[in-house]
């Protein structure tokens, strides 16, 4: 039998790989995601372009508005059934256009313009916003060590604006976008201005992908970065939409009652869709993904919340009475997955010294609360 | 060849290749979409290459390897990696195939990639080396090492499998 090991391998691989593939859908999805990466077709309103993007010595002197006007608002498009799984696969906006809800305002908290020292200091708060977020197909707000960011889609392109007091933090964010190892060759730089403030557009010409981003200091003590657009003019236009005059709470539809000893909130991420989608059980939601990171030093746990995706799991434990599955990865780190945990999928993962007991403490204290379509109804505190 | 023509012609093969690389159908779909999206951005350059398929498959292998590192190499439970049973599976050969697949899923990503490229894609060592950006000798030794592991593990469980058949 073992003499036929290669033949068994061949038949095993053949059988495992075989099943139909929808190449039409694949091509459409890949092309759309590719356009999102390239951003070349972003239509810019001429007026805003003139107002904000002064592009100098590198030859990008003018842009022409393109058909579509940059508004991803449908006009009489027949309503379609939107399902949870093909997120991002169907860019057709609903009849009323995309409408991403804003996060709740952090009352009494100043924006980055008034308090630049607060940027990146509180993982529960973002000290800026971006004009036009509501008409995006989806928006993701995120905080982490020393950084705050907002990512948004608009039709065929996506962009991310990140604030940090330390520009090295922005490097970390940029690297997180890269699928492959990146050698960081010396970049080309281009000087532009954003609202009259000098900015630099960097282009690293990688072996397989270019990496480009725009950086500037919108106020003293705060660095900003636009990631996504592959040309200085588009990046500058995106940058012009930065608003530093308000603060917003990063909220999730869960609350964590208890943390391991000395642990604190380290990061928050929440993604919302511009239209209601249905999860696998038919419930309406705007939640795409949300993550809370808690911990201390290098020990941390992440609680990931998504709408119900019908995860294939084999229950071998329970979390507050909900069937769950626990596994360890190659670094012996725990992962607990609880599908359909009071209307959402919950995933807990631990790093460093955070092991099963710590994850259990966190998991046993999770409460799902609020309308998944409306972040205004979500708990005001992530932890405690 | 346009991007769409390429995907229509080669997309199914890429997804099947990714299924074997990742061991997870959903992850495979996502990986292929991710890689093709990046290929779309550089399509003019890629399509002008001698063999764009080699280039795209290298992107898939790199993307999968990178994903394993980035996502902490989540270990899939047996239930997730095992083949779904069907009426046609209820035989000795099916057991062998299922067991072999489980062994393959436990190989390191690079060894698995070499085996998939060799025994599923049926590529020669020179082409595999091009995809994996290594020498043909490295491909050969990696394949031999992977086969040795499979053979050892298969032998270790062969008596058990034989017992199941009775």
PDB file of C-alpha atoms in Angstrom, chain B residues 14-129:
ATOM      1  CA  UNK B  14      -6.383  28.917  -9.432  1.00  0.00           C
ATOM      2  CA  UNK B  15      -9.197  28.394  -6.946  1.00  0.00           C
ATOM      3  CA  UNK B  16      -8.602  24.639  -6.920  1.00  0.00           C
ATOM      4  CA  UNK B  17      -4.910  25.231  -6.448  1.00  0.00           C
ATOM      5  CA  UNK B  18      -5.699  27.598  -3.569  1.00  0.00           C
ATOM      6  CA  UNK B  19      -8.011  25.038  -1.968  1.00  0.00           C
ATOM      7  CA  UNK B  20      -5.112  22.657  -1.746  1.00  0.00           C
ATOM      8  CA  UNK B  21      -2.724  25.319  -0.521  1.00  0.00           C
ATOM      9  CA  UNK B  22      -5.014  26.589   2.196  1.00  0.00           C
ATOM     10  CA  UNK B  23      -7.022  23.514   3.084  1.00  0.00           C
ATOM     11  CA  UNK B  24     -10.036  25.756   3.485  1.00  0.00           C
ATOM     12  CA  UNK B  25     -12.486  26.574   0.721  1.00  0.00           C
ATOM     13  CA  UNK B  26     -13.510  29.951   2.088  1.00  0.00           C
ATOM     14  CA  UNK B  27      -9.956  31.006   2.689  1.00  0.00           C
ATOM     15  CA  UNK B  28      -9.056  29.789  -0.791  1.00  0.00           C
ATOM     16  CA  UNK B  29     -11.746  31.949  -2.373  1.00  0.00           C
ATOM     17  CA  UNK B  30     -10.562  34.939  -0.410  1.00  0.00           C
ATOM     18  CA  UNK B  31      -6.926  34.321  -1.223  1.00  0.00           C
ATOM     19  CA  UNK B  32      -7.601  34.038  -4.940  1.00  0.00           C
ATOM     20  CA  UNK B  33      -9.721  37.166  -4.922  1.00  0.00           C
ATOM     21  CA  UNK B  34      -7.043  39.020  -3.000  1.00  0.00           C
ATOM     22  CA  UNK B  35      -4.293  37.933  -5.331  1.00  0.00           C
ATOM     23  CA  UNK B  36      -6.299  38.526  -8.480  1.00  0.00           C
ATOM     24  CA  UNK B  37      -7.243  41.981  -7.249  1.00  0.00           C
ATOM     25  CA  UNK B  38      -3.567  42.785  -6.886  1.00  0.00           C
ATOM     26  CA  UNK B  39      -2.868  41.193 -10.243  1.00  0.00           C
ATOM     27  CA  UNK B  40      -5.567  43.405 -11.742  1.00  0.00           C
ATOM     28  CA  UNK B  41      -3.655  46.459 -10.594  1.00  0.00           C
ATOM     29  CA  UNK B  42      -0.529  45.240 -12.348  1.00  0.00           C
ATOM     30  CA  UNK B  43      -2.206  43.366 -15.146  1.00  0.00           C
ATOM     31  CA  UNK B  44      -0.433  45.130 -17.961  1.00  0.00           C
ATOM     32  CA  UNK B  45       2.909  44.155 -16.504  1.00  0.00           C
ATOM     33  CA  UNK B  46       1.829  40.632 -15.576  1.00  0.00           C
ATOM     34  CA  UNK B  47       0.151  39.850 -18.880  1.00  0.00           C
ATOM     35  CA  UNK B  48       3.224  40.943 -20.762  1.00  0.00           C
ATOM     36  CA  UNK B  49       5.325  38.387 -18.904  1.00  0.00           C
ATOM     37  CA  UNK B  50       6.238  35.163 -20.637  1.00  0.00           C
ATOM     38  CA  UNK B  51       4.117  33.076 -18.352  1.00  0.00           C
ATOM     39  CA  UNK B  52       1.619  35.121 -16.345  1.00  0.00           C
ATOM     40  CA  UNK B  53       0.243  31.960 -14.807  1.00  0.00           C
ATOM     41  CA  UNK B  54       3.553  31.274 -13.101  1.00  0.00           C
ATOM     42  CA  UNK B  55       3.572  34.791 -11.763  1.00  0.00           C
ATOM     43  CA  UNK B  56       0.023  34.576 -10.409  1.00  0.00           C
ATOM     44  CA  UNK B  57       0.629  31.205  -8.811  1.00  0.00           C
ATOM     45  CA  UNK B  58       3.706  32.591  -7.127  1.00  0.00           C
ATOM     46  CA  UNK B  59       1.517  35.352  -5.752  1.00  0.00           C
ATOM     47  CA  UNK B  60      -0.878  32.712  -4.426  1.00  0.00           C
ATOM     48  CA  UNK B  61       1.871  30.757  -2.723  1.00  0.00           C
ATOM     49  CA  UNK B  62       3.375  33.912  -1.236  1.00  0.00           C
ATOM     50  CA  UNK B  63      -0.007  35.176  -0.174  1.00  0.00           C
ATOM     51  CA  UNK B  64      -0.834  31.917   1.533  1.00  0.00           C
ATOM     52  CA  UNK B  65       2.521  31.732   3.287  1.00  0.00           C
ATOM     53  CA  UNK B  66       2.177  35.307   4.413  1.00  0.00           C
ATOM     54  CA  UNK B  67      -1.353  34.664   5.622  1.00  0.00           C
ATOM     55  CA  UNK B  68      -0.186  31.750   7.717  1.00  0.00           C
ATOM     56  CA  UNK B  69       2.358  33.960   9.375  1.00  0.00           C
ATOM     57  CA  UNK B  70       0.061  36.908   9.769  1.00  0.00           C
ATOM     58  CA  UNK B  71      -2.932  35.017  11.048  1.00  0.00           C
ATOM     59  CA  UNK B  72      -0.864  33.001  13.502  1.00  0.00           C
ATOM     60  CA  UNK B  73      -1.415  29.869  11.487  1.00  0.00           C
ATOM     61  CA  UNK B  74      -4.779  28.995  12.865  1.00  0.00           C
ATOM     62  CA  UNK B  75      -4.944  25.282  13.247  1.00  0.00           C
ATOM     63  CA  UNK B  76      -8.040  23.866  11.682  1.00  0.00           C
ATOM     64  CA  UNK B  77      -9.916  21.203  13.498  1.00  0.00           C
ATOM     65  CA  UNK B  78     -10.166  17.824  11.899  1.00  0.00           C
ATOM     66  CA  UNK B  79     -13.807  18.482  11.161  1.00  0.00           C
ATOM     67  CA  UNK B  80     -12.854  21.509   9.118  1.00  0.00           C
ATOM     68  CA  UNK B  81     -10.093  19.926   7.111  1.00  0.00           C
ATOM     69  CA  UNK B  82     -11.693  16.574   6.560  1.00  0.00           C
ATOM     70  CA  UNK B  83     -13.507  15.917   3.358  1.00  0.00           C
ATOM     71  CA  UNK B  84     -17.199  16.055   3.467  1.00  0.00           C
ATOM     72  CA  UNK B  85     -18.535  12.519   3.323  1.00  0.00           C
ATOM     73  CA  UNK B  86     -20.765  11.450   0.523  1.00  0.00           C
ATOM     74  CA  UNK B  87     -22.291   8.221  -0.578  1.00  0.00           C
ATOM     75  CA  UNK B  88     -19.410   7.596  -2.898  1.00  0.00           C
ATOM     76  CA  UNK B  89     -16.925   7.959  -0.098  1.00  0.00           C
ATOM     77  CA  UNK B  90     -17.882   4.871   1.792  1.00  0.00           C
ATOM     78  CA  UNK B  91     -15.054   2.704   0.630  1.00  0.00           C
ATOM     79  CA  UNK B  92     -11.501   1.819   1.297  1.00  0.00           C
ATOM     80  CA  UNK B  93     -10.141   4.197  -1.327  1.00  0.00           C
ATOM     81  CA  UNK B  94     -12.087   7.071   0.099  1.00  0.00           C
ATOM     82  CA  UNK B  95     -10.632   6.384   3.523  1.00  0.00           C
ATOM     83  CA  UNK B  96      -7.161   6.416   2.090  1.00  0.00           C
ATOM     84  CA  UNK B  97      -7.768   9.658   0.288  1.00  0.00           C
ATOM     85  CA  UNK B  98      -9.328  11.326   3.293  1.00  0.00           C
ATOM     86  CA  UNK B  99      -6.533  10.194   5.532  1.00  0.00           C
ATOM     87  CA  UNK B 100      -3.925  11.314   3.050  1.00  0.00           C
ATOM     88  CA  UNK B 101      -5.543  14.730   2.800  1.00  0.00           C
ATOM     89  CA  UNK B 102      -5.429  15.099   6.574  1.00  0.00           C
ATOM     90  CA  UNK B 103      -1.747  14.265   6.495  1.00  0.00           C
ATOM     91  CA  UNK B 104      -1.173  16.811   3.743  1.00  0.00           C
ATOM     92  CA  UNK B 105      -2.902  19.532   5.718  1.00  0.00           C
ATOM     93  CA  UNK B 106      -0.432  19.031   8.526  1.00  0.00           C
ATOM     94  CA  UNK B 107       2.597  19.664   6.355  1.00  0.00           C
ATOM     95  CA  UNK B 108       4.310  23.054   6.517  1.00  0.00           C
ATOM     96  CA  UNK B 109       2.995  25.449   3.852  1.00  0.00           C
ATOM     97  CA  UNK B 110       6.045  25.220   1.601  1.00  0.00           C
ATOM     98  CA  UNK B 111       6.120  21.444   1.590  1.00  0.00           C
ATOM     99  CA  UNK B 112       2.438  21.387   0.864  1.00  0.00           C
ATOM    100  CA  UNK B 113       2.909  23.874  -1.951  1.00  0.00           C
ATOM    101  CA  UNK B 114       5.583  21.722  -3.538  1.00  0.00           C
ATOM    102  CA  UNK B 115       3.412  18.614  -3.384  1.00  0.00           C
ATOM    103  CA  UNK B 116       0.396  20.416  -4.794  1.00  0.00           C
ATOM    104  CA  UNK B 117       2.398  21.899  -7.632  1.00  0.00           C
ATOM    105  CA  UNK B 118       4.010  18.552  -8.387  1.00  0.00           C
ATOM    106  CA  UNK B 119       1.170  16.111  -7.927  1.00  0.00           C
ATOM    107  CA  UNK B 120      -1.894  18.206  -8.626  1.00  0.00           C
ATOM    108  CA  UNK B 121      -0.645  20.838 -11.041  1.00  0.00           C
ATOM    109  CA  UNK B 122       1.720  18.288 -12.542  1.00  0.00           C
ATOM    110  CA  UNK B 123       4.445  20.857 -13.058  1.00  0.00           C
ATOM    111  CA  UNK B 124       8.095  20.061 -13.561  1.00  0.00           C
ATOM    112  CA  UNK B 125      10.635  20.990 -10.923  1.00  0.00           C
ATOM    113  CA  UNK B 126      12.001  23.889 -12.948  1.00  0.00           C
ATOM    114  CA  UNK B 127       8.585  25.543 -13.151  1.00  0.00           C
ATOM    115  CA  UNK B 128       7.883  24.852  -9.502  1.00  0.00           C
ATOM    116  CA  UNK B 129      11.217  26.405  -8.655  1.00  0.00           C
TER     117      UNK B 129
END
